[in-house]
XYZ file of C-alpha atoms in Angstrom:
245
model
C 19.820 420.682 -71.206
C 19.229 417.076 -72.168
C 21.825 414.383 -72.281
C 22.882 413.534 -75.814
C 22.852 409.863 -76.717
C 26.292 408.758 -77.872
C 26.362 405.027 -78.611
C 29.911 405.061 -80.022
C 31.849 406.660 -77.186
C 34.707 404.166 -77.401
C 35.042 404.790 -81.135
C 35.156 408.535 -80.528
C 37.950 408.123 -77.993
C 39.920 405.814 -80.264
C 39.500 408.250 -83.150
C 40.583 411.101 -80.884
C 43.663 409.102 -79.844
C 44.502 408.308 -83.464
C 44.297 411.946 -84.486
C 46.815 412.770 -81.776
C 48.924 409.636 -82.065
C 52.164 411.623 -81.998
C 51.546 412.109 -78.275
C 52.229 408.380 -77.868
C 55.680 409.026 -79.271
C 56.618 412.302 -77.636
C 55.480 411.641 -74.070
C 56.990 408.120 -73.716
C 60.282 409.331 -75.199
C 60.331 412.201 -72.728
C 59.535 409.961 -69.754
C 62.146 407.423 -70.857
C 64.829 410.108 -70.973
C 63.752 411.611 -67.655
C 63.502 408.210 -65.968
C 66.958 407.156 -67.138
C 68.471 410.465 -66.011
C 66.707 410.340 -62.644
C 67.664 406.711 -62.170
C 71.294 407.414 -62.968
C 71.330 410.242 -60.435
C 69.615 408.236 -57.713
C 71.481 404.993 -58.389
C 74.776 406.657 -59.130
C 77.606 404.533 -57.802
C 81.060 403.276 -58.571
C 81.908 402.441 -62.170
C 83.540 399.061 -61.542
C 82.592 396.094 -59.395
C 84.922 393.283 -58.432
C 83.420 390.038 -57.187
C 84.953 386.875 -55.824
C 83.404 383.684 -54.490
C 85.374 381.704 -51.928
C 84.508 378.159 -50.907
C 85.207 377.752 -47.185
C 84.956 373.972 -47.261
C 84.688 372.240 -43.907
C 85.713 375.338 -41.959
C 82.886 376.485 -39.716
C 84.760 378.874 -37.418
C 82.710 382.056 -37.033
C 85.810 384.229 -36.956
C 86.627 383.109 -40.493
C 83.130 382.938 -41.969
C 81.209 385.830 -40.403
C 80.967 388.759 -42.895
C 81.491 391.437 -40.234
C 84.636 389.743 -38.956
C 86.028 389.467 -42.476
C 85.301 393.117 -43.300
C 86.880 394.243 -40.021
C 90.194 392.709 -41.091
C 90.432 395.058 -44.082
C 89.727 398.571 -42.753
C 91.752 400.196 -45.544
C 89.654 398.695 -48.334
C 86.788 401.047 -49.126
C 83.450 399.881 -50.518
C 84.070 396.330 -49.335
C 81.018 394.141 -48.944
C 81.078 390.543 -47.728
C 78.033 388.284 -47.699
C 77.357 384.589 -47.192
C 74.850 383.682 -49.942
C 74.736 380.089 -48.760
C 76.516 377.754 -46.388
C 80.223 377.173 -47.185
C 80.354 380.094 -49.626
C 81.570 383.654 -49.058
C 81.048 386.376 -51.665
C 83.440 389.325 -51.594
C 82.562 392.535 -53.460
C 84.765 395.591 -53.982
C 83.592 398.708 -55.852
C 85.422 401.739 -57.179
C 85.869 404.167 -60.057
C 89.252 402.818 -61.165
C 89.380 399.316 -62.606
C 92.989 398.678 -61.579
C 92.385 399.836 -58.011
C 89.328 397.608 -57.733
C 91.268 394.643 -59.115
C 94.204 395.274 -56.782
C 92.040 395.614 -53.665
C 89.981 392.563 -54.578
C 93.110 390.458 -55.082
C 94.468 391.696 -51.753
C 91.337 390.730 -49.831
C 90.895 387.396 -51.594
C 94.568 386.478 -51.257
C 94.824 387.234 -47.541
C 91.460 385.694 -46.745
C 92.120 382.506 -48.720
C 95.579 382.169 -47.157
C 94.050 382.455 -43.706
C 91.502 379.790 -44.588
C 94.191 377.476 -45.949
C 96.380 378.029 -42.894
C 93.528 377.196 -40.547
C 92.571 374.218 -42.695
C 96.100 372.800 -42.654
C 96.401 373.299 -38.898
C 93.152 371.443 -38.417
C 94.335 368.595 -40.639
C 97.688 368.407 -38.826
C 96.076 368.304 -35.373
C 93.551 365.699 -36.479
C 96.244 363.570 -38.114
C 98.396 363.732 -34.992
C 95.445 362.674 -32.869
C 94.712 359.853 -35.312
C 98.272 358.548 -35.035
C 98.001 358.560 -31.243
C 94.751 356.617 -31.424
C 96.245 354.130 -33.878
C 99.155 353.595 -31.491
C 96.731 352.973 -28.646
C 94.735 350.663 -30.899
C 97.829 348.540 -31.551
C 98.663 348.423 -27.840
C 95.132 347.343 -26.943
C 95.176 344.725 -29.686
C 98.380 343.301 -28.218
C 96.741 343.130 -24.794
C 93.689 341.373 -26.210
C 95.898 338.858 -28.018
C 97.990 338.266 -24.899
C 94.988 337.765 -22.599
C 93.357 335.459 -25.145
C 96.497 333.324 -25.334
C 96.689 333.117 -21.557
C 93.095 331.978 -21.284
C 93.512 329.392 -24.035
C 96.793 328.048 -22.596
C 95.033 326.126 -19.823
C 97.769 326.968 -17.326
C 95.694 329.366 -15.212
C 93.997 328.501 -11.960
C 90.350 329.564 -11.479
C 91.239 332.819 -9.740
C 93.768 333.797 -12.404
C 91.340 332.799 -15.126
C 88.698 335.066 -13.623
C 91.072 338.030 -13.392
C 92.443 337.569 -16.913
C 88.922 337.217 -18.298
C 87.938 340.530 -16.725
C 91.021 342.182 -18.187
C 90.238 340.690 -21.591
C 86.676 342.033 -21.561
C 87.866 345.468 -20.483
C 90.569 345.551 -23.163
C 88.143 344.414 -25.860
C 85.684 347.146 -24.887
C 88.429 349.754 -24.953
C 89.668 348.421 -28.285
C 86.194 348.614 -29.810
C 85.778 352.192 -28.639
C 89.178 353.234 -29.979
C 88.567 351.506 -33.315
C 85.283 353.380 -33.723
C 87.012 356.682 -33.040
C 89.809 355.818 -35.466
C 87.348 354.962 -38.230
C 85.353 358.123 -37.587
C 88.436 360.347 -37.737
C 89.701 358.605 -40.869
C 86.337 359.275 -42.485
C 86.489 362.922 -41.452
C 89.902 363.271 -43.067
C 88.804 361.530 -46.252
C 85.726 363.715 -46.674
C 87.337 366.905 -45.389
C 86.758 369.747 -47.875
C 89.578 372.225 -48.312
C 88.872 375.921 -48.978
C 89.339 377.323 -52.473
C 88.763 380.474 -54.536
C 86.056 379.627 -57.069
C 85.897 382.865 -59.065
C 87.367 386.351 -59.190
C 86.185 388.947 -61.719
C 86.139 392.718 -62.255
C 83.558 394.296 -64.560
C 81.667 397.517 -65.110
C 78.926 398.086 -62.579
C 75.369 397.410 -63.616
C 73.568 400.575 -64.781
C 69.976 399.250 -64.932
C 69.443 401.257 -68.141
C 67.162 398.646 -69.670
C 64.968 398.450 -66.599
C 64.786 402.239 -66.344
C 63.807 402.552 -70.015
C 61.050 399.973 -69.550
C 59.704 401.866 -66.541
C 59.855 405.135 -68.480
C 58.003 403.604 -71.432
C 55.185 402.215 -69.288
C 54.918 405.458 -67.355
C 54.892 407.489 -70.578
C 52.128 405.406 -72.157
C 50.070 405.632 -68.986
C 50.454 409.408 -68.753
C 49.633 409.779 -72.454
C 46.386 407.837 -72.106
C 45.411 409.769 -68.977
C 46.193 413.102 -70.635
C 44.269 412.316 -73.843
C 41.264 410.973 -71.930
C 41.201 414.120 -69.805
C 41.611 416.299 -72.896
C 38.735 414.574 -74.702
C 36.563 414.785 -71.612
C 37.158 418.538 -71.293
C 36.355 419.121 -74.978
C 33.124 417.133 -74.695
C 32.175 418.983 -71.528
C 32.688 422.363 -73.190
C 30.554 421.381 -76.175
C 27.852 420.041 -73.890
C 27.595 423.152 -71.742
C 27.902 425.543 -74.689
C 25.013 423.934 -76.571
């Protein structure tokens, strides 16, 4: 047997494909249907998904921002998932087959969690404000001391020993006053720029089915299998003709 020269092999394959072009319709349609069905079975989950995003603000307490700690506070809520997508943000997800149940459970979690954040936030503000008032009171007392010592020194009625003692007291009071003023300004700034927690969004919608993605995968897979099958078919036909000649 001698090998037959076939300069137009590609043309023969394209012609063979064209004569059986209906395979490019049947096989991809079949794989699309099978892929969607298989995907639905494998990815089968709850019908509804409720999501909420909570801004934690300036709160950095692990007990209130760690996902595991948050989930542990709601043992009765099934399919609860809490993640921290980025700093200062907490995403709460609740899934279920009943839209009203999902909405109710999501509102419960978000309400209790946000109230806890607000309560902690207000306590922190109250404690800081109380501390600020105490510092401001001390600042006024130190300022009075500085003014008094300055007047005594400028009066000219002090002997050298008294002048030395009052000068030392003045320096000490001024240093203490400077330190307290810095702390007062820092705390005032913290209060001004303090970010309070808030609920940014809260929605309930049907869960994602990934139908479009599954159909695309089925289409690509179907076209690939069709090409492989037709190439193999053509190869077998050519081989039979070759060995039968």
